[in-house]
Amino acid sequence: MRQVTGSMMGVVKGMDGAMKAMDLEKISAVMDKFESQFEDLDVASGYYENATSSATAVGTPQDDVDRLIGQVADEAGVELQAEMKTPEAGVRSSKAGANVEEEREEELGERLRALRN
């Protein structure tokens, strides 16, 4: 990318010189060079985009992820639940969430009182 930036700076300087002289041949040559470098940049950015999109975690099937988690847990001697909760199943009811929040607030209040004393 630094090479492209340097090349673009050269094109801009060349364009400035051609515009001052109003030499149509120089202007045309600079524009052709700019177009060529722009196409090179487009190819390079397309390559990077393809490389990064193929390397994302989205392409990994969920079954493979679950199998790997189970394998690591077995090696570490950790017991997993028979079936991990899905986000939909793991959502708490609003009443249970309120109770947890109240307990947390109470604990924080007790800690604050202890710090003040």
Short mmCIF file of N, CA, C and O in Angstrom, two decimals:
data_model
loop_
_atom_site.label_atom_id
_atom_site.label_comp_id
_atom_site.label_asym_id
_atom_site.label_seq_id
_atom_site.Cartn_x
_atom_site.Cartn_y
_atom_site.Cartn_z
N MET A 1 0.82 -1.19 0.00
CA MET A 1 0.00 0.00 0.00
C MET A 1 0.87 1.25 0.00
O MET A 1 0.48 2.25 -0.59
N ARG A 2 2.01 1.20 0.68
CA ARG A 2 2.89 2.37 0.68
C ARG A 2 3.41 2.65 -0.73
O ARG A 2 3.59 3.79 -1.12
N GLN A 3 3.65 1.56 -1.47
CA GLN A 3 4.12 1.71 -2.84
C GLN A 3 3.05 2.40 -3.68
O GLN A 3 3.36 3.29 -4.47
N VAL A 4 1.82 2.01 -3.50
CA VAL A 4 0.72 2.64 -4.25
C VAL A 4 0.60 4.10 -3.87
O VAL A 4 0.44 4.97 -4.73
N THR A 5 0.71 4.39 -2.58
CA THR A 5 0.63 5.78 -2.13
C THR A 5 1.75 6.61 -2.74
O THR A 5 1.52 7.73 -3.22
N GLY A 6 2.96 6.06 -2.75
CA GLY A 6 4.08 6.76 -3.36
C GLY A 6 3.87 6.98 -4.84
O GLY A 6 4.18 8.07 -5.38
N SER A 7 3.33 5.98 -5.52
CA SER A 7 3.07 6.11 -6.95
C SER A 7 2.02 7.18 -7.22
O SER A 7 2.14 7.96 -8.17
N MET A 8 1.00 7.20 -6.40
CA MET A 8 -0.05 8.20 -6.57
C MET A 8 0.49 9.61 -6.34
O MET A 8 0.09 10.56 -7.04
N MET A 9 1.40 9.75 -5.40
CA MET A 9 2.00 11.06 -5.16
C MET A 9 2.78 11.51 -6.39
O MET A 9 2.73 12.68 -6.79
N GLY A 10 3.49 10.56 -7.01
CA GLY A 10 4.23 10.88 -8.22
C GLY A 10 3.30 11.31 -9.36
O GLY A 10 3.60 12.23 -10.12
N VAL A 11 2.16 10.63 -9.47
CA VAL A 11 1.19 10.98 -10.50
C VAL A 11 0.64 12.38 -10.27
O VAL A 11 0.50 13.17 -11.22
N VAL A 12 0.35 12.69 -9.03
CA VAL A 12 -0.19 14.02 -8.72
C VAL A 12 0.83 15.10 -9.06
O VAL A 12 0.49 16.12 -9.67
N LYS A 13 2.09 14.86 -8.72
CA LYS A 13 3.13 15.84 -9.06
C LYS A 13 3.27 15.97 -10.57
O LYS A 13 3.42 17.07 -11.10
N GLY A 14 3.20 14.84 -11.27
CA GLY A 14 3.28 14.88 -12.72
C GLY A 14 2.11 15.62 -13.33
O GLY A 14 2.25 16.35 -14.31
N MET A 15 0.95 15.43 -12.75
CA MET A 15 -0.25 16.11 -13.24
C MET A 15 -0.13 17.61 -13.02
O MET A 15 -0.54 18.39 -13.90
N ASP A 16 0.41 18.01 -11.87
CA ASP A 16 0.60 19.44 -11.61
C ASP A 16 1.50 20.07 -12.68
O ASP A 16 1.19 21.14 -13.21
N GLY A 17 2.61 19.38 -12.98
CA GLY A 17 3.54 19.90 -14.00
C GLY A 17 2.90 19.96 -15.37
O GLY A 17 3.08 20.94 -16.12
N ALA A 18 2.14 18.93 -15.72
CA ALA A 18 1.50 18.90 -17.03
C ALA A 18 0.42 19.98 -17.14
O ALA A 18 0.24 20.59 -18.20
N MET A 19 -0.31 20.20 -16.06
CA MET A 19 -1.37 21.21 -16.09
C MET A 19 -0.78 22.62 -16.20
O MET A 19 -1.36 23.49 -16.86
N LYS A 20 0.36 22.85 -15.55
CA LYS A 20 0.98 24.17 -15.63
C LYS A 20 1.45 24.46 -17.06
O LYS A 20 1.32 25.56 -17.55
N ALA A 21 1.98 23.42 -17.70
CA ALA A 21 2.47 23.59 -19.07
C ALA A 21 1.34 23.50 -20.09
O ALA A 21 1.51 23.90 -21.24
N MET A 22 0.20 22.92 -19.66
CA MET A 22 -0.95 22.69 -20.54
C MET A 22 -0.54 21.89 -21.78
O MET A 22 -1.03 22.10 -22.88
N ASP A 23 0.38 20.94 -21.55
CA ASP A 23 0.84 20.05 -22.61
C ASP A 23 -0.09 18.85 -22.66
O ASP A 23 -0.09 18.02 -21.73
N LEU A 24 -0.89 18.73 -23.71
CA LEU A 24 -1.88 17.67 -23.80
C LEU A 24 -1.26 16.28 -23.81
O LEU A 24 -1.84 15.33 -23.28
N GLU A 25 -0.09 16.14 -24.41
CA GLU A 25 0.57 14.84 -24.45
C GLU A 25 0.99 14.41 -23.04
O GLU A 25 0.81 13.25 -22.66
N LYS A 26 1.53 15.34 -22.28
CA LYS A 26 1.93 15.02 -20.90
C LYS A 26 0.69 14.70 -20.05
O LYS A 26 0.70 13.78 -19.25
N ILE A 27 -0.36 15.48 -20.23
CA ILE A 27 -1.58 15.24 -19.47
C ILE A 27 -2.13 13.86 -19.78
O ILE A 27 -2.51 13.10 -18.89
N SER A 28 -2.13 13.49 -21.05
CA SER A 28 -2.62 12.18 -21.46
C SER A 28 -1.76 11.07 -20.88
O SER A 28 -2.28 10.05 -20.40
N ALA A 29 -0.44 11.25 -20.89
CA ALA A 29 0.47 10.23 -20.35
C ALA A 29 0.27 10.07 -18.84
O ALA A 29 0.24 8.94 -18.33
N VAL A 30 0.10 11.17 -18.13
CA VAL A 30 -0.11 11.12 -16.68
C VAL A 30 -1.44 10.45 -16.37
O VAL A 30 -1.54 9.62 -15.46
N MET A 31 -2.47 10.76 -17.13
CA MET A 31 -3.78 10.15 -16.92
C MET A 31 -3.73 8.65 -17.19
O MET A 31 -4.34 7.86 -16.47
N ASP A 32 -3.00 8.24 -18.21
CA ASP A 32 -2.85 6.80 -18.49
C ASP A 32 -2.13 6.10 -17.35
O ASP A 32 -2.50 4.99 -16.95
N LYS A 33 -1.08 6.74 -16.84
CA LYS A 33 -0.34 6.16 -15.71
C LYS A 33 -1.26 6.06 -14.48
O LYS A 33 -1.25 5.05 -13.78
N PHE A 34 -2.05 7.10 -14.25
CA PHE A 34 -2.98 7.08 -13.12
C PHE A 34 -3.99 5.94 -13.27
O PHE A 34 -4.26 5.21 -12.32
N GLU A 35 -4.53 5.77 -14.45
CA GLU A 35 -5.50 4.71 -14.69
C GLU A 35 -4.86 3.34 -14.46
O GLU A 35 -5.48 2.46 -13.85
N SER A 36 -3.64 3.17 -14.91
CA SER A 36 -2.94 1.90 -14.71
C SER A 36 -2.73 1.61 -13.23
O SER A 36 -2.97 0.48 -12.76
N GLN A 37 -2.30 2.61 -12.48
CA GLN A 37 -2.08 2.42 -11.05
C GLN A 37 -3.38 2.19 -10.31
O GLN A 37 -3.44 1.41 -9.36
N PHE A 38 -4.43 2.83 -10.75
CA PHE A 38 -5.73 2.64 -10.12
C PHE A 38 -6.21 1.21 -10.34
O PHE A 38 -6.76 0.58 -9.43
N GLU A 39 -6.01 0.66 -11.53
CA GLU A 39 -6.38 -0.72 -11.81
C GLU A 39 -5.55 -1.68 -10.95
O GLU A 39 -6.07 -2.68 -10.45
N ASP A 40 -4.25 -1.39 -10.78
CA ASP A 40 -3.41 -2.22 -9.91
C ASP A 40 -3.92 -2.21 -8.47
O ASP A 40 -3.96 -3.24 -7.80
N LEU A 41 -4.32 -1.04 -8.02
CA LEU A 41 -4.87 -0.92 -6.67
C LEU A 41 -6.17 -1.71 -6.54
O LEU A 41 -6.40 -2.38 -5.54
N ASP A 42 -7.01 -1.67 -7.56
CA ASP A 42 -8.26 -2.41 -7.55
C ASP A 42 -8.00 -3.91 -7.47
O ASP A 42 -8.65 -4.63 -6.72
N VAL A 43 -7.02 -4.40 -8.22
CA VAL A 43 -6.68 -5.82 -8.19
C VAL A 43 -6.15 -6.20 -6.81
O VAL A 43 -6.54 -7.23 -6.23
N ALA A 44 -5.27 -5.37 -6.25
CA ALA A 44 -4.70 -5.67 -4.93
C ALA A 44 -5.77 -5.68 -3.85
O ALA A 44 -5.81 -6.57 -3.00
N SER A 45 -6.68 -4.70 -3.88
CA SER A 45 -7.73 -4.67 -2.85
C SER A 45 -8.68 -5.84 -3.02
O SER A 45 -9.17 -6.40 -2.03
N GLY A 46 -8.95 -6.26 -4.26
CA GLY A 46 -9.79 -7.44 -4.48
C GLY A 46 -9.13 -8.69 -3.93
O GLY A 46 -9.79 -9.55 -3.34
N TYR A 47 -7.81 -8.80 -4.10
CA TYR A 47 -7.07 -9.95 -3.56
C TYR A 47 -7.16 -9.97 -2.03
O TYR A 47 -7.44 -11.01 -1.44
N TYR A 48 -6.93 -8.83 -1.39
CA TYR A 48 -7.00 -8.77 0.08
C TYR A 48 -8.41 -9.08 0.57
O TYR A 48 -8.59 -9.77 1.56
N GLU A 49 -9.41 -8.59 -0.13
CA GLU A 49 -10.79 -8.84 0.27
C GLU A 49 -11.11 -10.33 0.19
O GLU A 49 -11.72 -10.89 1.10
N ASN A 50 -10.70 -10.98 -0.90
CA ASN A 50 -10.95 -12.42 -1.03
C ASN A 50 -10.20 -13.22 0.02
O ASN A 50 -10.73 -14.18 0.57
N ALA A 51 -8.96 -12.82 0.31
CA ALA A 51 -8.17 -13.54 1.30
C ALA A 51 -8.77 -13.42 2.69
O ALA A 51 -8.84 -14.41 3.43
N THR A 52 -9.24 -12.24 3.05
CA THR A 52 -9.80 -12.06 4.39
C THR A 52 -11.18 -12.67 4.52
O THR A 52 -11.53 -13.18 5.58
N SER A 53 -11.97 -12.65 3.45
CA SER A 53 -13.31 -13.22 3.56
C SER A 53 -13.26 -14.74 3.65
O SER A 53 -14.11 -15.36 4.28
N SER A 54 -12.25 -15.36 3.08
CA SER A 54 -12.16 -16.82 3.16
C SER A 54 -11.57 -17.27 4.49
O SER A 54 -11.64 -18.46 4.82
N ALA A 55 -11.02 -16.36 5.26
CA ALA A 55 -10.38 -16.72 6.52
C ALA A 55 -11.24 -16.40 7.73
O ALA A 55 -10.77 -16.48 8.85
N THR A 56 -12.48 -16.04 7.54
CA THR A 56 -13.32 -15.67 8.67
C THR A 56 -13.92 -16.90 9.34
O THR A 56 -13.99 -17.97 8.76
N ALA A 57 -14.34 -16.71 10.56
CA ALA A 57 -14.92 -17.81 11.34
C ALA A 57 -16.33 -18.15 10.88
O ALA A 57 -16.85 -19.19 11.24
N VAL A 58 -16.94 -17.30 10.08
CA VAL A 58 -18.29 -17.55 9.63
C VAL A 58 -18.36 -18.82 8.79
O VAL A 58 -19.35 -19.52 8.77
N GLY A 59 -17.27 -19.14 8.12
CA GLY A 59 -17.24 -20.32 7.26
C GLY A 59 -17.13 -21.63 8.01
O GLY A 59 -17.23 -22.69 7.41
N THR A 60 -16.93 -21.61 9.30
CA THR A 60 -16.77 -22.83 10.09
C THR A 60 -18.15 -23.35 10.51
O THR A 60 -18.90 -22.64 11.16
N PRO A 61 -18.46 -24.61 10.17
CA PRO A 61 -19.76 -25.17 10.57
C PRO A 61 -19.89 -25.28 12.08
O PRO A 61 -18.91 -25.59 12.79
N GLN A 62 -21.09 -25.07 12.61
CA GLN A 62 -21.33 -25.09 14.04
C GLN A 62 -21.04 -26.46 14.63
O GLN A 62 -20.52 -26.57 15.74
N ASP A 63 -21.33 -27.54 13.89
CA ASP A 63 -21.05 -28.89 14.38
C ASP A 63 -19.56 -29.09 14.65
O ASP A 63 -19.17 -29.71 15.64
N ASP A 64 -18.72 -28.57 13.76
CA ASP A 64 -17.27 -28.68 13.96
C ASP A 64 -16.82 -27.93 15.21
O ASP A 64 -15.97 -28.40 15.96
N VAL A 65 -17.40 -26.76 15.42
CA VAL A 65 -17.06 -25.96 16.60
C VAL A 65 -17.46 -26.71 17.87
O VAL A 65 -16.68 -26.82 18.82
N ASP A 66 -18.69 -27.24 17.90
CA ASP A 66 -19.15 -27.98 19.07
C ASP A 66 -18.30 -29.22 19.33
O ASP A 66 -17.98 -29.53 20.47
N ARG A 67 -17.92 -29.92 18.26
CA ARG A 67 -17.08 -31.11 18.39
C ARG A 67 -15.71 -30.74 18.99
O ARG A 67 -15.19 -31.42 19.87
N LEU A 68 -15.14 -29.64 18.52
CA LEU A 68 -13.84 -29.19 19.04
C LEU A 68 -13.94 -28.78 20.50
O LEU A 68 -13.06 -29.10 21.31
N ILE A 69 -15.01 -28.09 20.87
CA ILE A 69 -15.21 -27.70 22.27
C ILE A 69 -15.30 -28.94 23.14
O ILE A 69 -14.70 -29.01 24.23
N GLY A 70 -16.03 -29.94 22.69
CA GLY A 70 -16.14 -31.20 23.44
C GLY A 70 -14.81 -31.90 23.57
O GLY A 70 -14.47 -32.43 24.64
N GLN A 71 -14.04 -31.91 22.50
CA GLN A 71 -12.73 -32.56 22.53
C GLN A 71 -11.80 -31.87 23.52
O GLN A 71 -11.12 -32.53 24.32
N VAL A 72 -11.78 -30.55 23.50
CA VAL A 72 -10.91 -29.80 24.42
C VAL A 72 -11.38 -30.02 25.86
O VAL A 72 -10.56 -30.19 26.77
N ALA A 73 -12.68 -30.03 26.07
CA ALA A 73 -13.21 -30.26 27.42
C ALA A 73 -12.85 -31.65 27.91
O ALA A 73 -12.47 -31.83 29.08
N ASP A 74 -12.92 -32.65 27.03
CA ASP A 74 -12.54 -34.02 27.42
C ASP A 74 -11.06 -34.09 27.80
O ASP A 74 -10.69 -34.72 28.79
N GLU A 75 -10.22 -33.43 27.03
CA GLU A 75 -8.78 -33.44 27.31
C GLU A 75 -8.48 -32.74 28.63
O GLU A 75 -7.56 -33.12 29.34
N ALA A 76 -9.24 -31.72 28.96
CA ALA A 76 -9.01 -30.97 30.20
C ALA A 76 -9.72 -31.60 31.39
O ALA A 76 -9.54 -31.16 32.51
N GLY A 77 -10.54 -32.60 31.15
CA GLY A 77 -11.25 -33.26 32.24
C GLY A 77 -12.45 -32.47 32.72
O GLY A 77 -12.88 -32.62 33.86
N VAL A 78 -13.00 -31.64 31.87
CA VAL A 78 -14.15 -30.82 32.23
C VAL A 78 -15.40 -31.48 31.66
O VAL A 78 -15.42 -31.93 30.53
N GLU A 79 -16.46 -31.54 32.49
CA GLU A 79 -17.71 -32.11 32.01
C GLU A 79 -18.60 -31.00 31.48
O GLU A 79 -18.87 -30.02 32.16
N LEU A 80 -19.06 -31.18 30.26
CA LEU A 80 -19.99 -30.22 29.68
C LEU A 80 -21.40 -30.72 29.89
O LEU A 80 -21.64 -31.91 30.08
N GLN A 81 -22.33 -29.82 29.82
CA GLN A 81 -23.73 -30.21 29.89
C GLN A 81 -24.03 -31.06 28.67
O GLN A 81 -23.38 -30.96 27.63
N ALA A 82 -25.01 -31.94 28.79
CA ALA A 82 -25.35 -32.82 27.68
C ALA A 82 -25.68 -32.01 26.43
O ALA A 82 -25.33 -32.39 25.33
N GLU A 83 -26.34 -30.93 26.62
CA GLU A 83 -26.68 -30.08 25.47
C GLU A 83 -26.52 -28.64 25.90
O GLU A 83 -27.10 -28.20 26.87
N MET A 84 -25.67 -27.91 25.17
CA MET A 84 -25.44 -26.50 25.50
C MET A 84 -26.68 -25.70 25.12
O MET A 84 -27.32 -25.97 24.13
N LYS A 85 -26.99 -24.72 25.94
CA LYS A 85 -28.16 -23.89 25.68
C LYS A 85 -27.90 -23.01 24.47
O LYS A 85 -26.83 -22.44 24.32
N THR A 86 -28.89 -22.88 23.65
CA THR A 86 -28.82 -21.94 22.54
C THR A 86 -29.17 -20.57 23.08
O THR A 86 -29.78 -20.46 24.14
N PRO A 87 -28.81 -19.50 22.38
CA PRO A 87 -29.15 -18.17 22.89
C PRO A 87 -30.63 -17.99 23.15
O PRO A 87 -31.02 -17.36 24.11
N GLU A 88 -31.49 -18.62 22.33
CA GLU A 88 -32.93 -18.46 22.54
C GLU A 88 -33.36 -19.16 23.82
O GLU A 88 -34.19 -18.68 24.56
N ALA A 89 -32.78 -20.35 24.08
CA ALA A 89 -33.16 -21.10 25.27
C ALA A 89 -32.53 -20.51 26.52
O ALA A 89 -33.03 -20.69 27.62
N GLY A 90 -31.43 -19.81 26.36
CA GLY A 90 -30.72 -19.27 27.51
C GLY A 90 -31.23 -17.94 27.99
O GLY A 90 -30.76 -17.41 28.98
N VAL A 91 -32.21 -17.37 27.32
CA VAL A 91 -32.74 -16.06 27.72
C VAL A 91 -33.56 -16.23 28.98
O VAL A 91 -34.42 -17.08 29.08
N ARG A 92 -33.28 -15.38 29.97
CA ARG A 92 -34.01 -15.45 31.23
C ARG A 92 -35.34 -14.74 31.10
O ARG A 92 -35.50 -13.82 30.31
N SER A 93 -36.26 -15.14 31.95
CA SER A 93 -37.52 -14.39 31.99
C SER A 93 -37.24 -13.05 32.64
O SER A 93 -36.28 -12.88 33.37
N SER A 94 -38.09 -12.11 32.40
CA SER A 94 -37.85 -10.77 32.94
C SER A 94 -37.90 -10.77 34.46
O SER A 94 -37.19 -10.02 35.12
N LYS A 95 -38.72 -11.64 35.05
CA LYS A 95 -38.82 -11.71 36.51
C LYS A 95 -37.53 -12.26 37.10
O LYS A 95 -37.00 -11.72 38.07
N ALA A 96 -36.99 -13.33 36.49
CA ALA A 96 -35.74 -13.91 36.98
C ALA A 96 -34.60 -12.92 36.78
O ALA A 96 -33.73 -12.78 37.63
N GLY A 97 -34.61 -12.21 35.66
CA GLY A 97 -33.57 -11.21 35.41
C GLY A 97 -33.65 -10.08 36.42
O GLY A 97 -32.63 -9.55 36.85
N ALA A 98 -34.86 -9.70 36.81
CA ALA A 98 -35.03 -8.63 37.79
C ALA A 98 -34.51 -9.06 39.15
O ALA A 98 -33.88 -8.28 39.86
N ASN A 99 -34.76 -10.34 39.51
CA ASN A 99 -34.25 -10.85 40.79
C ASN A 99 -32.74 -10.85 40.82
O ASN A 99 -32.13 -10.48 41.83
N VAL A 100 -32.12 -11.27 39.75
CA VAL A 100 -30.66 -11.28 39.67
C VAL A 100 -30.13 -9.87 39.77
O VAL A 100 -29.15 -9.61 40.47
N GLU A 101 -30.79 -8.93 39.10
CA GLU A 101 -30.37 -7.54 39.14
C GLU A 101 -30.51 -6.96 40.54
O GLU A 101 -29.64 -6.23 41.02
N GLU A 102 -31.60 -7.31 41.24
CA GLU A 102 -31.80 -6.83 42.60
C GLU A 102 -30.73 -7.37 43.53
O GLU A 102 -30.20 -6.65 44.38
N GLU A 103 -30.39 -8.66 43.38
CA GLU A 103 -29.34 -9.26 44.21
C GLU A 103 -28.01 -8.58 43.95
O GLU A 103 -27.25 -8.29 44.88
N ARG A 104 -27.73 -8.30 42.70
CA ARG A 104 -26.47 -7.63 42.34
C ARG A 104 -26.41 -6.23 42.95
O ARG A 104 -25.39 -5.82 43.50
N GLU A 105 -27.52 -5.50 42.85
CA GLU A 105 -27.58 -4.15 43.43
C GLU A 105 -27.37 -4.21 44.95
O GLU A 105 -26.68 -3.39 45.52
N GLU A 106 -27.99 -5.22 45.59
CA GLU A 106 -27.85 -5.36 47.03
C GLU A 106 -26.41 -5.66 47.43
O GLU A 106 -25.87 -5.07 48.37
N GLU A 107 -25.77 -6.55 46.67
CA GLU A 107 -24.37 -6.87 46.95
C GLU A 107 -23.48 -5.65 46.77
O GLU A 107 -22.58 -5.39 47.58
N LEU A 108 -23.73 -4.89 45.72
CA LEU A 108 -22.94 -3.68 45.49
C LEU A 108 -23.16 -2.66 46.60
O LEU A 108 -22.22 -1.98 47.03
N GLY A 109 -24.39 -2.54 47.06
CA GLY A 109 -24.69 -1.62 48.17
C GLY A 109 -23.95 -2.03 49.44
O GLY A 109 -23.43 -1.17 50.15
N GLU A 110 -23.94 -3.33 49.72
CA GLU A 110 -23.22 -3.83 50.91
C GLU A 110 -21.73 -3.54 50.80
O GLU A 110 -21.10 -3.12 51.77
N ARG A 111 -21.17 -3.74 49.61
CA ARG A 111 -19.75 -3.47 49.42
C ARG A 111 -19.44 -2.00 49.61
O ARG A 111 -18.43 -1.62 50.20
N LEU A 112 -20.35 -1.12 49.12
CA LEU A 112 -20.15 0.31 49.28
C LEU A 112 -20.21 0.71 50.74
O LEU A 112 -19.38 1.49 51.21
N ARG A 113 -21.17 0.17 51.48
CA ARG A 113 -21.27 0.46 52.92
C ARG A 113 -20.02 -0.01 53.66
O ARG A 113 -19.51 0.68 54.53
N ALA A 114 -19.50 -1.18 53.28
CA ALA A 114 -18.28 -1.69 53.92
C ALA A 114 -17.09 -0.80 53.62
O ALA A 114 -16.24 -0.58 54.49
N LEU A 115 -17.03 -0.25 52.42
CA LEU A 115 -15.92 0.64 52.06
C LEU A 115 -15.99 1.97 52.80
O LEU A 115 -14.96 2.56 53.17
N ARG A 116 -17.21 2.44 53.07
CA ARG A 116 -17.37 3.70 53.77
C ARG A 116 -17.01 3.58 55.24
O ARG A 116 -16.64 4.56 55.86
N ASN A 117 -17.15 2.38 55.81
CA ASN A 117 -16.86 2.19 57.24
C ASN A 117 -15.42 1.99 57.52
O ASN A 117 -14.51 1.74 57.07
#
